[in-house]
Amino acid sequence: LARNYRLSMKVLSRLICSSAVGLSIFASPVGAGESLKNNSDTGSYFTGSIGGSLVGDIDVEGSSSDIEFDTGLGLDLGFGYDFGTTRAEVTWSRGAASGATWQGFASEEDTTINSIVASYYWDFRNGKKWSPFVGPSIAITSIESDGTSESSTSWGLGFGLSYKTSDNLDIFYKSQTLIVPELEDFDGWDYENINYTNGTIGVRYRF
């Protein structure tokens, strides 16, 4: 129980830290110079973003040592539909680590995590240029490391801040964490609470 509590605190801390860094990029008075968004501006859009990725420490069943990962590249691409105050998205998300350390041994093998993610977001200031957003996600996640690949269901949370530059284009920062509760018999080991967080900057283009 204590171990799971520490893991939850790590995930929460990562979400808070990555969001603080990303939101600082948009450091500008949110109320200054805003113009009203067209509330009838609904419809389909393309979305894409790129930034950094951090795979969280992984619990290995039967071992007292966690696997610790280096940072890597994070990105996503997909499509969505804007309902006005809410949005639904389906994206391909990739997280990565350029190396890892376990039981005192370092590895330079890349670890990649690919997810097909369905998300539902709430835009809290739909009538303004600046709009914070938050929403849950569910995904099918595939993890590949050292020639071994395995897939499982995952879930998570994403949030960030959008800036509307025109009727068709938004620029945004997003932090999204996905968690795989359990992965069995991956290269002979069972793993618990695999998670990764992407902090990215991107665009949404309505068409």
CSV table of C-alpha atoms in Angstrom, one decimal:
chain,number,residue,atom,x,y,z
A,1,LEU,CA,0.0,0.0,0.0
A,2,ALA,CA,2.8,2.4,0.9
A,3,ARG,CA,4.5,1.6,-2.4
A,4,ASN,CA,1.4,2.4,-4.4
A,5,TYR,CA,0.9,5.6,-2.5
A,6,ARG,CA,4.5,6.7,-3.3
A,7,LEU,CA,3.8,5.9,-7.0
A,8,SER,CA,0.6,7.9,-7.0
A,9,MET,CA,2.5,10.9,-5.5
A,10,LYS,CA,5.2,10.5,-8.2
A,11,VAL,CA,2.6,10.6,-11.0
A,12,LEU,CA,0.8,13.6,-9.4
A,13,SER,CA,4.1,15.5,-9.0
A,14,ARG,CA,5.0,14.8,-12.6
A,15,LEU,CA,1.7,16.2,-13.8
A,16,ILE,CA,2.0,19.3,-11.7
A,17,CYS,CA,5.7,20.0,-12.7
A,18,SER,CA,5.2,19.4,-16.4
A,19,SER,CA,2.1,21.6,-16.4
A,20,ALA,CA,3.9,24.4,-14.6
A,21,VAL,CA,6.7,24.4,-17.1
A,22,GLY,CA,4.4,24.3,-20.1
A,23,LEU,CA,2.0,27.0,-18.8
A,24,SER,CA,5.0,29.3,-18.2
A,25,ILE,CA,5.6,29.3,-21.9
A,26,PHE,CA,2.3,31.1,-22.3
A,27,ALA,CA,3.0,33.5,-19.5
A,28,SER,CA,0.9,36.5,-20.3
A,29,PRO,CA,-2.1,38.0,-18.6
A,30,VAL,CA,-5.0,35.8,-19.5
A,31,GLY,CA,-7.5,38.6,-19.5
A,32,ALA,CA,-5.4,41.1,-21.5
A,33,GLY,CA,-6.4,41.8,-25.1
A,34,GLU,CA,-8.9,38.9,-25.3
A,35,SER,CA,-11.5,38.8,-28.0
A,36,LEU,CA,-14.6,36.6,-27.9
A,37,LYS,CA,-14.5,33.2,-29.5
A,38,ASN,CA,-17.3,32.4,-31.9
A,39,ASN,CA,-19.5,30.0,-29.9
A,40,SER,CA,-20.8,28.5,-33.1
A,41,ASP,CA,-17.3,27.5,-34.1
A,42,THR,CA,-17.7,23.8,-33.9
A,43,GLY,CA,-16.7,20.9,-36.1
A,44,SER,CA,-13.8,18.6,-37.0
A,45,TYR,CA,-10.2,19.4,-36.5
A,46,PHE,CA,-6.7,18.0,-36.9
A,47,THR,CA,-4.3,18.1,-33.9
A,48,GLY,CA,-0.6,17.5,-33.5
A,49,SER,CA,2.0,18.2,-30.8
A,50,ILE,CA,5.6,17.5,-29.9
A,51,GLY,CA,7.8,17.9,-26.8
A,52,GLY,CA,9.3,15.8,-24.1
A,53,SER,CA,8.4,12.4,-22.6
A,54,LEU,CA,9.2,10.8,-19.2
A,55,VAL,CA,8.5,7.2,-18.4
A,56,GLY,CA,7.8,6.8,-14.7
A,57,ASP,CA,9.7,4.4,-12.4
A,58,ILE,CA,8.3,0.9,-12.9
A,59,ASP,CA,7.6,-1.6,-10.1
A,60,VAL,CA,8.9,-5.1,-10.9
A,61,GLU,CA,7.0,-7.9,-9.2
A,62,GLY,CA,9.5,-10.0,-7.1
A,63,SER,CA,12.2,-7.3,-7.1
A,64,SER,CA,12.8,-4.6,-4.5
A,65,SER,CA,14.4,-2.3,-7.1
A,66,ASP,CA,12.4,-0.1,-9.6
A,67,ILE,CA,13.4,0.5,-13.2
A,68,GLU,CA,14.3,4.2,-13.7
A,69,PHE,CA,14.2,5.7,-17.2
A,70,ASP,CA,15.9,8.6,-19.0
A,71,THR,CA,13.8,11.3,-20.8
A,72,GLY,CA,12.9,11.0,-24.5
A,73,LEU,CA,10.8,12.5,-27.3
A,74,GLY,CA,7.0,12.7,-26.9
A,75,LEU,CA,4.5,13.5,-29.6
A,76,ASP,CA,0.9,12.9,-30.8
A,77,LEU,CA,-1.2,13.2,-34.0
A,78,GLY,CA,-4.9,12.8,-34.4
A,79,PHE,CA,-8.3,14.1,-35.2
A,80,GLY,CA,-11.1,15.5,-33.0
A,81,TYR,CA,-14.5,17.1,-33.0
A,82,ASP,CA,-15.2,20.4,-31.2
A,83,PHE,CA,-18.7,20.6,-29.7
A,84,GLY,CA,-18.3,24.1,-28.4
A,85,THR,CA,-17.5,23.7,-24.7
A,86,THR,CA,-16.3,20.1,-25.0
A,87,ARG,CA,-14.1,18.1,-27.4
A,88,ALA,CA,-13.6,14.5,-28.3
A,89,GLU,CA,-10.3,13.3,-29.7
A,90,VAL,CA,-8.7,10.1,-31.0
A,91,THR,CA,-4.9,10.4,-31.3
A,92,TRP,CA,-1.8,8.3,-31.7
A,93,SER,CA,0.6,9.1,-28.8
A,94,ARG,CA,4.2,8.2,-28.5
A,95,GLY,CA,6.4,8.3,-25.4
A,96,ALA,CA,10.1,7.2,-25.3
A,97,ALA,CA,13.1,6.8,-23.1
A,98,SER,CA,16.7,6.8,-24.3
A,99,GLY,CA,17.9,4.5,-21.6
A,100,ALA,CA,17.2,2.9,-18.2
A,101,THR,CA,18.8,1.9,-14.9
A,102,TRP,CA,17.8,-1.2,-12.9
A,103,GLN,CA,19.6,-2.8,-9.9
A,104,GLY,CA,22.6,-0.6,-10.5
A,105,PHE,CA,23.0,-1.5,-14.2
A,106,ALA,CA,22.5,1.0,-16.9
A,107,SER,CA,21.1,0.2,-20.4
A,108,GLU,CA,21.2,2.4,-23.5
A,109,GLU,CA,18.4,0.4,-25.2
A,110,ASP,CA,15.5,2.7,-26.3
A,111,THR,CA,12.1,2.1,-24.9
A,112,THR,CA,9.1,3.2,-26.9
A,113,ILE,CA,5.5,3.4,-25.8
A,114,ASN,CA,2.8,3.8,-28.5
A,115,SER,CA,-0.9,4.4,-27.6
A,116,ILE,CA,-4.1,4.8,-29.5
A,117,VAL,CA,-5.9,7.3,-27.2
A,118,ALA,CA,-9.6,8.3,-26.9
A,119,SER,CA,-9.9,11.5,-24.9
A,120,TYR,CA,-12.8,13.9,-23.9
A,121,TYR,CA,-11.9,17.4,-22.9
A,122,TRP,CA,-13.7,20.3,-21.3
A,123,ASP,CA,-12.7,23.9,-22.4
A,124,PHE,CA,-13.4,26.1,-19.4
A,125,ARG,CA,-13.2,29.5,-21.1
A,126,ASN,CA,-14.8,28.7,-24.5
A,127,GLY,CA,-15.8,32.3,-25.2
A,128,LYS,CA,-12.2,33.6,-24.8
A,129,LYS,CA,-8.9,33.4,-26.6
A,130,TRP,CA,-7.2,31.7,-23.7
A,131,SER,CA,-8.9,28.5,-22.5
A,132,PRO,CA,-7.6,25.9,-19.9
A,133,PHE,CA,-8.8,22.4,-20.6
A,134,VAL,CA,-8.9,19.0,-18.8
A,135,GLY,CA,-10.2,15.6,-19.6
A,136,PRO,CA,-9.9,11.8,-19.1
A,137,SER,CA,-8.4,9.3,-21.6
A,138,ILE,CA,-8.6,5.6,-22.2
A,139,ALA,CA,-6.1,3.9,-24.6
A,140,ILE,CA,-4.6,0.7,-26.0
A,141,THR,CA,-0.9,0.9,-25.2
A,142,SER,CA,2.0,-1.0,-26.8
A,143,ILE,CA,5.4,-1.1,-25.0
A,144,GLU,CA,8.5,-2.1,-26.9
A,145,SER,CA,12.0,-2.5,-25.3
A,146,ASP,CA,15.0,-4.6,-26.1
A,147,GLY,CA,13.2,-6.5,-28.9
A,148,THR,CA,10.2,-7.4,-26.7
A,149,SER,CA,6.7,-5.9,-27.3
A,150,GLU,CA,3.5,-6.2,-25.3
A,151,SER,CA,0.1,-4.4,-25.3
A,152,SER,CA,-2.5,-3.6,-22.6
A,153,THR,CA,-5.3,-1.3,-21.8
A,154,SER,CA,-4.4,2.0,-20.1
A,155,TRP,CA,-6.1,5.1,-18.8
A,156,GLY,CA,-5.0,8.6,-17.9
A,157,LEU,CA,-5.6,12.4,-17.7
A,158,GLY,CA,-4.6,15.3,-19.8
A,159,PHE,CA,-4.8,19.0,-19.3
A,160,GLY,CA,-3.3,22.2,-20.6
A,161,LEU,CA,-3.9,25.7,-22.0
A,162,SER,CA,-5.1,26.8,-25.5
A,163,TYR,CA,-4.7,30.1,-27.3
A,164,LYS,CA,-6.9,30.8,-30.3
A,165,THR,CA,-5.0,32.6,-33.0
A,166,SER,CA,-7.7,32.6,-35.6
A,167,ASP,CA,-11.1,31.1,-36.3
A,168,ASN,CA,-9.4,27.9,-37.6
A,169,LEU,CA,-6.2,27.6,-35.5
A,170,ASP,CA,-5.4,27.1,-31.8
A,171,ILE,CA,-1.9,26.8,-30.3
A,172,PHE,CA,-1.8,24.8,-27.0
A,173,TYR,CA,0.4,23.3,-24.3
A,174,LYS,CA,-0.7,19.9,-23.0
A,175,SER,CA,0.4,17.5,-20.3
A,176,GLN,CA,-0.9,14.0,-20.6
A,177,THR,CA,-0.2,10.9,-18.4
A,178,LEU,CA,-1.2,7.4,-19.3
A,179,ILE,CA,-1.0,4.5,-16.8
A,180,VAL,CA,-0.9,0.7,-17.6
A,181,PRO,CA,-2.0,-0.9,-14.3
A,182,GLU,CA,-0.3,-4.3,-15.0
A,183,LEU,CA,1.8,-6.0,-17.7
A,184,GLU,CA,2.3,-9.7,-17.3
A,185,ASP,CA,5.2,-11.9,-18.6
A,186,PHE,CA,7.0,-9.1,-20.4
A,187,ASP,CA,10.5,-10.5,-21.2
A,188,GLY,CA,9.9,-13.0,-18.3
A,189,TRP,CA,8.9,-10.4,-15.7
A,190,ASP,CA,5.5,-9.0,-14.4
A,191,TYR,CA,5.3,-5.2,-14.1
A,192,GLU,CA,2.9,-3.0,-12.3
A,193,ASN,CA,1.8,0.6,-12.7
A,194,ILE,CA,3.7,1.5,-15.9
A,195,ASN,CA,3.1,5.2,-16.7
A,196,TYR,CA,4.5,7.9,-19.0
A,197,THR,CA,3.9,11.6,-19.2
A,198,ASN,CA,4.2,13.7,-22.4
A,199,GLY,CA,4.5,17.5,-22.1
A,200,THR,CA,4.0,18.9,-25.6
A,201,ILE,CA,3.3,22.1,-27.6
A,202,GLY,CA,1.0,21.8,-30.6
A,203,VAL,CA,-1.7,23.0,-32.9
A,204,ARG,CA,-5.4,22.3,-33.6
A,205,TYR,CA,-6.6,23.2,-37.1
A,206,ARG,CA,-10.4,23.2,-37.8
A,207,PHE,CA,-11.6,22.2,-41.3
